[in-house]
XYZ file of C-alpha atoms in Angstrom:
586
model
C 104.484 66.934 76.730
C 104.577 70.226 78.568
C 104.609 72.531 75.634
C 106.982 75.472 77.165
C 110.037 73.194 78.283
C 112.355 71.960 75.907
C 112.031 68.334 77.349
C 109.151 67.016 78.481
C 107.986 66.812 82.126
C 106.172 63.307 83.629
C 103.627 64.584 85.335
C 102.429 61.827 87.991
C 98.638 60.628 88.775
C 98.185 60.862 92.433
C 95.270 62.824 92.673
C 95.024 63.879 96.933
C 91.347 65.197 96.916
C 90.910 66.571 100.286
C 87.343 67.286 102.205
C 85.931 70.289 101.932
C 82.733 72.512 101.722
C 81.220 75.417 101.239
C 82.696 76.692 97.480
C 81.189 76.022 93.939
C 84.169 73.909 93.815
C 83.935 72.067 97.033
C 86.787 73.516 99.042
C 85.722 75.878 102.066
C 84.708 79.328 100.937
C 85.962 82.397 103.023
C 83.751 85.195 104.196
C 84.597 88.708 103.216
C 86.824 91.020 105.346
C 85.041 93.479 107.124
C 86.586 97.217 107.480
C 87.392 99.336 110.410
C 88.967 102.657 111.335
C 91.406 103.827 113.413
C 90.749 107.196 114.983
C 93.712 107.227 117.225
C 97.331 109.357 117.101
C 99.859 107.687 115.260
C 102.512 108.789 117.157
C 101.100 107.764 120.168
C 101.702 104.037 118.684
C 105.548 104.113 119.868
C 104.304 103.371 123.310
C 100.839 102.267 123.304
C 101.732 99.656 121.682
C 103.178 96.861 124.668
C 103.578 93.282 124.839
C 104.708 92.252 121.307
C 106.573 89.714 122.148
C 110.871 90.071 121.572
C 109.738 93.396 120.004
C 110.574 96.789 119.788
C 108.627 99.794 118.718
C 111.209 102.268 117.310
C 109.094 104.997 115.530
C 105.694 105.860 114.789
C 104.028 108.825 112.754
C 101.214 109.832 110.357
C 101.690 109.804 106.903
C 99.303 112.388 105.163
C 96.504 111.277 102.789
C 98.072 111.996 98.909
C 101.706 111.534 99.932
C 103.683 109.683 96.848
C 105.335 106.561 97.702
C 107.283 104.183 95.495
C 105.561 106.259 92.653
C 101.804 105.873 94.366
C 99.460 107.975 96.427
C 98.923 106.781 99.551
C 96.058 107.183 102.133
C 96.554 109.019 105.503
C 98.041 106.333 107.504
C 100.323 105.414 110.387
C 103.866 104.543 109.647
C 105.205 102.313 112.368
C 108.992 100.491 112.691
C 110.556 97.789 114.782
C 112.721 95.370 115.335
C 112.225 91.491 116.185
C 114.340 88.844 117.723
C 117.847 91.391 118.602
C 120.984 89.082 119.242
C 124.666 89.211 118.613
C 126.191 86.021 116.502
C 128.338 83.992 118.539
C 129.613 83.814 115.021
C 130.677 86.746 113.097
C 130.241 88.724 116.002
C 127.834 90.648 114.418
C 123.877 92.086 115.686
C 121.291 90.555 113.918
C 117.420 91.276 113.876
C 114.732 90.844 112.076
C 113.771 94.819 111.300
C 110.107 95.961 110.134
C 107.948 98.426 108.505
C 103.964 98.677 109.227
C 101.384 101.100 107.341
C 98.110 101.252 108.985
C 95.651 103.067 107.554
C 93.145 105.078 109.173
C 90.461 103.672 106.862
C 91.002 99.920 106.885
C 89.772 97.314 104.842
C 90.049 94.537 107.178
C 92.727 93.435 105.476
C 96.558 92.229 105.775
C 99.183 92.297 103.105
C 102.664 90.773 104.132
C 105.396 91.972 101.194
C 108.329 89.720 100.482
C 111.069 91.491 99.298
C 113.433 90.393 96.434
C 117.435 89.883 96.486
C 119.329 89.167 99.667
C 116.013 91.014 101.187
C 119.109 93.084 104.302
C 116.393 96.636 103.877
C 113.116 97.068 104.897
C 111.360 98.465 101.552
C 108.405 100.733 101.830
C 105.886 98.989 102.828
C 103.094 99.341 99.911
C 102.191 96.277 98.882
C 102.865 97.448 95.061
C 102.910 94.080 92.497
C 103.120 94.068 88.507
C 105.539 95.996 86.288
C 105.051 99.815 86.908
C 102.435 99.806 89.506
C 99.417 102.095 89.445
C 98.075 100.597 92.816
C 99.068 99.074 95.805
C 98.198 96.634 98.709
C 98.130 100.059 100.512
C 96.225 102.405 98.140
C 93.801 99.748 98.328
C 92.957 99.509 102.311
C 95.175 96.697 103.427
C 97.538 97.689 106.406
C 101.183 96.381 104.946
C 104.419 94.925 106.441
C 107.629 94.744 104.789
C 110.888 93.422 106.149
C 114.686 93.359 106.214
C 114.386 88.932 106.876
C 116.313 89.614 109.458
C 119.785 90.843 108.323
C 120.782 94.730 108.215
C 123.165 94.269 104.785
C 121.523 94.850 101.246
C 124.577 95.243 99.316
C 126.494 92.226 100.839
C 125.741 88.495 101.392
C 127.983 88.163 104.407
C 124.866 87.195 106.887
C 125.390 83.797 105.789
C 128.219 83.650 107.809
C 125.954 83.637 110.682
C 123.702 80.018 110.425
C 120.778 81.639 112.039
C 120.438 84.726 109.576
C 120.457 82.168 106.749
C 117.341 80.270 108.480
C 115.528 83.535 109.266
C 116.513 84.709 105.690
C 114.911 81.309 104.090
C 112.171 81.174 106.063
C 111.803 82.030 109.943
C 111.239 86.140 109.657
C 107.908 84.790 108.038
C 106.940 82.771 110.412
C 108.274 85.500 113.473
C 106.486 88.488 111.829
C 103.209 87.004 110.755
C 101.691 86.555 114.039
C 103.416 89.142 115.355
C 102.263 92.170 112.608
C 98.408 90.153 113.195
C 98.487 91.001 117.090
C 99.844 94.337 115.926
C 97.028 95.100 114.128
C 94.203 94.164 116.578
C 96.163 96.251 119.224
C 95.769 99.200 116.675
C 91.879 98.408 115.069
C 90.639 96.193 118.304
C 90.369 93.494 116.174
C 92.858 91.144 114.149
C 92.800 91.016 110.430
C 90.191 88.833 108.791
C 91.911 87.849 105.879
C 96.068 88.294 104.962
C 97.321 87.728 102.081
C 101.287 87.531 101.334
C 102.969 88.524 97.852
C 106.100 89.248 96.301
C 107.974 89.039 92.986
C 111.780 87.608 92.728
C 112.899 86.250 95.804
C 109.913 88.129 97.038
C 107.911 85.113 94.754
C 110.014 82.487 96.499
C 109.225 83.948 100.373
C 105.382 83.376 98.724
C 105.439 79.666 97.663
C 107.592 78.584 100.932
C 104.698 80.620 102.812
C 102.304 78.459 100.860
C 103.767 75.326 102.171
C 104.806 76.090 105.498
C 102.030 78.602 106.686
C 99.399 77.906 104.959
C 97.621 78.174 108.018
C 98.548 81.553 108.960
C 97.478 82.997 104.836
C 94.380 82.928 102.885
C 95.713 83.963 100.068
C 99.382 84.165 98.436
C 100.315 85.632 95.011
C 103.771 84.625 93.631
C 105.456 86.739 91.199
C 108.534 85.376 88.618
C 109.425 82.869 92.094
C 112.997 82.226 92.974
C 111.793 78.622 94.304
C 115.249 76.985 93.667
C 116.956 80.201 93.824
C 120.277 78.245 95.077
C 120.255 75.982 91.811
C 119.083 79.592 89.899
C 122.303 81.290 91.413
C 124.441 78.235 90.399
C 123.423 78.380 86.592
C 124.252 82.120 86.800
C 128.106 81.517 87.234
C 127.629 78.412 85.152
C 126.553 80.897 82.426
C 129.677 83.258 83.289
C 131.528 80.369 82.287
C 129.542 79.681 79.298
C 129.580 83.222 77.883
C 133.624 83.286 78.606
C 134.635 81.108 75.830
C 133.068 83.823 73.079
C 133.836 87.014 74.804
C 136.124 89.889 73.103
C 137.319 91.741 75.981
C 139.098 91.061 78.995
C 138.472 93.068 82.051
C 142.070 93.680 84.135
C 140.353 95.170 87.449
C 137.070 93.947 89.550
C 135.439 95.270 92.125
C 135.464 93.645 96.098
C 132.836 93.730 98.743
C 134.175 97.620 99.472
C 133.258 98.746 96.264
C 136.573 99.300 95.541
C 138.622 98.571 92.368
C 141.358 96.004 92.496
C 143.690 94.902 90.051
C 143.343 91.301 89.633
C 146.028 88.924 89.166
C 144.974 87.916 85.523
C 142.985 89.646 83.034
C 139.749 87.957 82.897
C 136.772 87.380 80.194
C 134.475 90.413 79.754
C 131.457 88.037 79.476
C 129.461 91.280 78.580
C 131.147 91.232 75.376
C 129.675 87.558 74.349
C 126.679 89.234 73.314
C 126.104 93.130 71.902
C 123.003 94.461 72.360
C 122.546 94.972 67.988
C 122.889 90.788 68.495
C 120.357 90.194 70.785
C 117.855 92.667 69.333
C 118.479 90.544 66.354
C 118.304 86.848 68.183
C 115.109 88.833 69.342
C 113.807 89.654 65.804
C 114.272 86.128 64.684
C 112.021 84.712 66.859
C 109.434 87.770 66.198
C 109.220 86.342 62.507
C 109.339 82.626 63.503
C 106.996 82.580 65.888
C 104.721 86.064 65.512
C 101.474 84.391 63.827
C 101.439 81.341 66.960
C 98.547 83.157 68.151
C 96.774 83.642 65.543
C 97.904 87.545 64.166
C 100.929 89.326 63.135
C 101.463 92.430 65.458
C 104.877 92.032 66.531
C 104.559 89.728 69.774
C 104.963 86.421 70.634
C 101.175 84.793 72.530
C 102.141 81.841 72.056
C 105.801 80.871 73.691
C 105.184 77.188 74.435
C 104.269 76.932 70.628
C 107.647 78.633 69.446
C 109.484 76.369 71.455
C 108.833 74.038 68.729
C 109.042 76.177 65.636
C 112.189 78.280 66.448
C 115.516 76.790 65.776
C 119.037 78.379 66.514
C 120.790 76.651 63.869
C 118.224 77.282 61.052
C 116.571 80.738 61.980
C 119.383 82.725 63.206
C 122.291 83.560 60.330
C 125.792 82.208 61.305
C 128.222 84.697 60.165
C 130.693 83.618 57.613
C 133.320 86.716 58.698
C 133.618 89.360 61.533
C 130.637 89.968 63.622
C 128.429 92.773 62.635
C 124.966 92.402 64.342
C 123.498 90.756 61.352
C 124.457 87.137 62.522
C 125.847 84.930 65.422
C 129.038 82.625 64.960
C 129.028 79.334 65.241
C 130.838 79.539 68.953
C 127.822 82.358 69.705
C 125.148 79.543 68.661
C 126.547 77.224 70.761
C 126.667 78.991 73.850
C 123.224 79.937 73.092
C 121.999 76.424 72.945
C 123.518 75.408 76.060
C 122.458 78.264 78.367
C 119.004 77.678 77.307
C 119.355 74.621 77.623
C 120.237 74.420 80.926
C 123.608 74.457 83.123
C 125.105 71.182 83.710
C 128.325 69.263 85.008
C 130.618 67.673 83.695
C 129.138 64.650 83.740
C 125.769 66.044 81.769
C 123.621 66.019 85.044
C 121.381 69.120 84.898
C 121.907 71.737 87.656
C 119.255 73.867 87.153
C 116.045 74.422 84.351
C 115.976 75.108 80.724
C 114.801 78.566 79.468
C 112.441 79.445 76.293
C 113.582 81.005 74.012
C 112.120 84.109 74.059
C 111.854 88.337 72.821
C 112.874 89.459 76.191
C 116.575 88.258 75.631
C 116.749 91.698 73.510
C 116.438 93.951 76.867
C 118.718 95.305 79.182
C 117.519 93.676 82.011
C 118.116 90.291 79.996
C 121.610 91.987 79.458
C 122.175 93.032 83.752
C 121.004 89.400 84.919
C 122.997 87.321 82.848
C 126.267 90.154 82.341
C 126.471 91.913 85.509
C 124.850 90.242 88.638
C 126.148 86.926 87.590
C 129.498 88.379 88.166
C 129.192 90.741 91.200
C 129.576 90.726 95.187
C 126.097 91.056 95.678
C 124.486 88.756 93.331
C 125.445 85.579 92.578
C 128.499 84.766 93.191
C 128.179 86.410 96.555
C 125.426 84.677 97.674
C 126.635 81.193 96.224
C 129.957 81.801 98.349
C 128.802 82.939 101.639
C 124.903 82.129 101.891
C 124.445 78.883 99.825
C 127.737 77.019 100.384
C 128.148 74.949 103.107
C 130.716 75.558 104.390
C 130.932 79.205 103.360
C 133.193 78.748 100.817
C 135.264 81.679 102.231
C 135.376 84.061 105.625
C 137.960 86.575 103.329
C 134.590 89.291 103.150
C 137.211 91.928 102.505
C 138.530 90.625 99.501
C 136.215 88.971 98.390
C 135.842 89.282 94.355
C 132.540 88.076 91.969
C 134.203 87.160 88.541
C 137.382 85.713 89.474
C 134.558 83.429 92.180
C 132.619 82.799 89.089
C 135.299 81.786 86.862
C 137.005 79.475 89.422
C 133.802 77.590 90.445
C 134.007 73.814 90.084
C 130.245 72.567 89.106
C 131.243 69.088 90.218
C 133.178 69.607 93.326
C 130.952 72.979 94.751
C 127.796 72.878 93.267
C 126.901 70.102 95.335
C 127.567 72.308 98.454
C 124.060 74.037 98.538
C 122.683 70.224 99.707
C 125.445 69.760 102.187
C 125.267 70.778 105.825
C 128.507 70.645 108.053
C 128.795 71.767 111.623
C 126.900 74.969 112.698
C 124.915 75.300 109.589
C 122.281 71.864 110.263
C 120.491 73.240 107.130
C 121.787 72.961 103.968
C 120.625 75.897 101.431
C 118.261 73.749 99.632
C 116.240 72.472 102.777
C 115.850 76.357 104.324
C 115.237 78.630 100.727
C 113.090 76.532 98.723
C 109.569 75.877 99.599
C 108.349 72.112 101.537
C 106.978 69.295 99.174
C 104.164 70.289 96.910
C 102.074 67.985 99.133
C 102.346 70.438 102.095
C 99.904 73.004 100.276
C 97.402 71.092 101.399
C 96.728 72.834 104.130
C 95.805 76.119 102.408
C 93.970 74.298 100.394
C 91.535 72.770 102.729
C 90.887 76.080 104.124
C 89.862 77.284 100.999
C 93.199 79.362 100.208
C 93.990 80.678 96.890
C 97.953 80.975 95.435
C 98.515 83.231 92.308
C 101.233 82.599 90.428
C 102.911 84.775 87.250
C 105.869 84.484 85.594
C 107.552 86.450 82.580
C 108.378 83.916 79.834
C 111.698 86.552 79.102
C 112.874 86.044 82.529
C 116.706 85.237 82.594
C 117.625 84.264 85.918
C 114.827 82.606 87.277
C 113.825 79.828 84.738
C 109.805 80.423 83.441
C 110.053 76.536 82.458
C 111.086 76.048 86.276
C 108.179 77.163 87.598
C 106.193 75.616 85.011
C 107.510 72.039 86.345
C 106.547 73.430 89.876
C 102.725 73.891 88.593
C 102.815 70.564 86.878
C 103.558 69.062 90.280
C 100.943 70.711 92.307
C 98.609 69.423 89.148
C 100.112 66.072 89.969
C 99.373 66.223 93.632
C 95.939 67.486 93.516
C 93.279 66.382 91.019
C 91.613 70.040 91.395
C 94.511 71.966 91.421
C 93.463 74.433 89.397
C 90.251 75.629 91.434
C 92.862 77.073 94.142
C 95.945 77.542 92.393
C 96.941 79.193 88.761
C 99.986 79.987 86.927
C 100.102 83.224 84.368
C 102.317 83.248 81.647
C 103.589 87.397 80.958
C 104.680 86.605 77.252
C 108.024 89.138 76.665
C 108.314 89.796 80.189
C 111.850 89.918 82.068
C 112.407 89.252 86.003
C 109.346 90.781 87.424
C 108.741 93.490 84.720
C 110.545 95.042 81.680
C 111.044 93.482 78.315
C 109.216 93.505 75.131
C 105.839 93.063 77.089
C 102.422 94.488 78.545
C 104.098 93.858 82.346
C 100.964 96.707 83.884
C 98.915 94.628 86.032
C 97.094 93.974 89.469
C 96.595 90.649 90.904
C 95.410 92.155 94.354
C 92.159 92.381 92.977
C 91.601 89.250 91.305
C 93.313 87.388 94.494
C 91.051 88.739 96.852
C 87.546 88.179 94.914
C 88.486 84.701 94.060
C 89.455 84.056 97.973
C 86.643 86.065 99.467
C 83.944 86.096 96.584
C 85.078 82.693 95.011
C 85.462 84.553 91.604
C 87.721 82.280 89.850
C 90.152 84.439 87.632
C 90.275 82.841 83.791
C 92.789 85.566 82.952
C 93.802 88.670 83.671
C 93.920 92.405 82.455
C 97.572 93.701 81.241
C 98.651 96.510 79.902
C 101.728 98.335 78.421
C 103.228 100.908 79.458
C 105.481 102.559 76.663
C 106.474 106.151 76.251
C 103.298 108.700 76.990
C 101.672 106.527 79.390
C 102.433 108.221 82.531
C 104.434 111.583 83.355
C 106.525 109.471 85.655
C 109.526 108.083 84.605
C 109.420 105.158 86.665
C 106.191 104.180 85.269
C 107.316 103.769 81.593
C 108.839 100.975 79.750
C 111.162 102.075 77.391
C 111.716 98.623 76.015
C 108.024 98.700 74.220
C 107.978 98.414 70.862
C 107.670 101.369 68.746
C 104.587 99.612 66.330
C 102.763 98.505 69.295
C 100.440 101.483 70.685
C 102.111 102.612 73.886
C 98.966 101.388 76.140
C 98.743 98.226 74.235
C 96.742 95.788 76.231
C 96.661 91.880 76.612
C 95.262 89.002 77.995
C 97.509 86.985 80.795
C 95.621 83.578 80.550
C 95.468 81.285 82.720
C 98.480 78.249 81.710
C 98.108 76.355 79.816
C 96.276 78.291 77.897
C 97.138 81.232 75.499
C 95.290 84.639 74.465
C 94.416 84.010 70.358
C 93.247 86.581 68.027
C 89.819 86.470 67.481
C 89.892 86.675 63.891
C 88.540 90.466 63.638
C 89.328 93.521 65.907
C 91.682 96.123 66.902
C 95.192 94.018 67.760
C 96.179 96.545 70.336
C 93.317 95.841 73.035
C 93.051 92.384 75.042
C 89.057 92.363 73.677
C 90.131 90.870 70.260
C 92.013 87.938 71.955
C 90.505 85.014 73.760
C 92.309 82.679 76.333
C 92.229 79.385 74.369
């Protein structure tokens, strides 16, 4: 039985061993990139730079060695923007294009980074490459010239591309497969040579552009690194208003206004459940603090952290661990309602008729943060999130064209899970891919071709996550284990015990996988685990570097081991319990 779901997962035997030569391990092993410098004006890129094809050039300039961005010092480098693919939807009426951001630096590594961007992607983030809870480092930093992307939509804040059937397709999937070669010719245009190795990461839905890279371009990446993946984000976005639902029968507060796609208040019709009210804060630290004392010792020592999550999964119990209150609510306990609706969402949404929709979660510390709070309170209600993106990107049909109007909670509270959750399979008319064909990545089978080449995929997940399901990506792994008899010599799963969606939480979330992606791609140095680090209060003099939500008892820079899954970092038995030296991945 896989020890971190709550049910156990069948894992098959087909074992596809494909040829291969050159590693320790069999499979092809890459040569190192090779560096080289660009001498040239920056600006001067805006209209050197000619026969990209469908492209357009719209700025370039230097950036100045030392400049901050996203938090991180940067190396001189040339900032260049564009535009792919422009083209008005005989649809909504709208222009669509798939906009871009490239940093060059003058002193290049020989390197590419392609960063997937999380949400409804609609912006082109900076373009750093940055991974891991608080970043200290970046793709950039490090040498690698960088692209980031919009996916080909120009609207952050609203899901209404999915109106337009192409958008959803270059959203999904196609802005990869458009800017890849593209950005590659880019770059030998600007160096005189093309890249000899690219890599492509991202955490969210940034994690799910990385795993349907790994299966559709494997050819075009040697190595991909996959961060708290979004792989069945449409199922993910399902259980969200499933869990609106679920937290509605136990809230204590109605709300009487929402908020449409304008950002405007309207009154609604009927007072609705204040779902944010099914759990305070003083309750979930508590939920939190039961586990803590279930399930602290797992690994071995008592210092306020839970190693081993797969192992509470089997010592924790709602019913018996948690208090049920015998009068009002006052922190100190949960009702019986409260325990129920607890259960289920970890559980797993389902219809009617007991058919699971989407993955169970683990119980877990992280359900005591504010993050765990925003996920399951907030963005399951909102225009933007989920019931948004179920409506007008997933749906087919779009549920609705009313964009104006267009509310999140009354969305999520009317949902039918046996009449529209079924939609995100369907296609009908213009859209000839249904949500579940163009988000989530091809068969598990397909990564064969990164494989042969002697490709590497990182993949890391924060147990605490509450919107994308750590057990769901567990099942993922177990497949590609399924698949391929030696799996693990090209593709590896880390556990972040604590941590929420991407970073936050009760957790050491401080880490770089850059660095252990590209030795094991270009050196063949297979990573057994990897260096974390918290990040609490003192650790940094910027505020967007610390972690409130560290425990006071741990020591602020706290470090850990993320092991490789299965296995788990256990106390060695003697040694300081704040630094990753006394643990061993077992």
């Amino acid at each position: 039985m896989n020890r971190y779901l709550l049910s156990g997962v069948a894992t098959g035997s087909l074992a596809l061993i494909l040829s291969g030569c050159g590693g320790s391990d069999g499979l092809p092993q890459m040569s190192a990139a090779q560096p080289a410098n660009f001498g040239g004006d920056c600006a001067a890129l805006a209209t050197s730079i000619t026969g990209l094809t469908g492209t357009v050039i719209t700025a370039a300039s230097t950036v100045a060695g030392g400049t901050v961005v996203s938090n991180i010092s940067m190396p001189e480098h040339c900032l260049v923007t564009g535009k792919m693919n422009e083209r008005v939807s005989a649809v909504d009426g709208g222009t669509y294009y798939i906009g871009f951001q490239m940093r060059l630096p003058k002193n290049w590594n020989g390197r590419f980074f392609y960063q997937a961007n999380g949400g409804t992607d609609g912006a082109v983030s900076n373009a750093v490459g940055a991974l891991g809870g608080g970043p200290v480092t970046s793709a950039l930093s490090k040498g690698f010239a960088v692209l980031s992307s919009d996916a080909g939509h120009q609207s952050q804040t609203t899901p209404f591309f999915g109106l337009d059937p192409q958008a959803r397709i270059d959203y999904g999937y196609n802005a990869v497969g458009q800017l890849t070669p593209m950005a590659k010719n880019l770059i030998k245009k600007v160096y005189g040579k093309a890249p000899d190795r690219s890599y492509l990461g991202g955490c969210s839905n940034g994690g799910r552009h990385a795993l349907v890279a790994a299966t559709r371009y494997g050819d075009m990446y040697d190595g991909i690194l996959a961060g708290s993946p979004g792989y069945n984000l449409p199922k993910a976005a399902v259980a969200q208003l499933w869990g609106v639902q679920q937290y509605a029968t136990i809230a204590t507060a109605t709300k009487t206004t929402d908020t449409n796609a304008a950002g405007t208040a309207v009154t609604l019709t009927q007072p609705l459940a204040d779902v944010s009210t099914a759990f305070t804060s003083t309750e979930r630290s508590m939920i939190a603090a039961k586990i803590v004392g279930k399930c602290d010792a797992l690994d071995g020592v008592t210092d306020n952290w839970v190693g081993d999550v797969a192992a509470c999964q089997q010592t924790f119990n709602v019913n018996t661990d948690i208090p049920t209150c015998t009068s009002s609510r006052d922190g100190t306990c949960l009702t019986a309602a409260q325990k129920t609706v607890l259960t289920n969402v970890h559980n797993g949404a389902k219809n009617t008729a007991g058919t699971a929709l989407y993955a169970s979660f683990p119980y877990d510390t992280g359900i005591s943060s504010s993050g765990w709070a925003s996920w399951k309170f907030s963005n399951s209600t909102g225009v933007g999130r989920d019931p948004g993106a179920t409506a007008f990107i997933f749906m087919t049909p779009p549920k609705t064209t009313d964009t104006a109007n267009f509310l999140g909670l009354p969305f999520a509270m009317s949902f039918d899970f046996d009449v529209d959750a079924p939609k995100i399979f369907a296609t009908s008319g213009l859209y000839t891919e249904s949500a579940m064909s163009f988000m989530t990545p091809l068969a598990t089978s397909q990564l064969s071709t990164l494989r042969s080449r002697g490709g590497k995929l990182l993949v890391y997940h924060g147990t605490s996550d509450p919107v994308f399901s750590f057990n769901d990506t567990v099942t993922w792994i177990n497949k590609v284990k399924s698949d391929f008899a030696d799996a693990s010599s090209w593709s590896k799963l880390y556990p972040v015990p604590g941590m929420g969606h991407c970073s936050g939480g009760p957790a050491a979330d401080q880490f770089d996988m850059i660095d252990p992606l590209v030795n094991w791609v270009e050196k063949g140095s297979s990573p057994s685990f990897v260096q974390a680090k918290a990040r609490g209060t003192g650790t940094s003099t910027i505020a967007g570097l610390i972690n409130s939500e560290v425990p006071a008892s741990w020591l602020a820079s706290r470090t850990r081991l993320l092991c490789e899954y299965p296995k788990v970092a256990r106390y060695n038995g003697t040694g300081d319990i704040e630094s990753s030296s006394s643990f061993t991945c077992q």
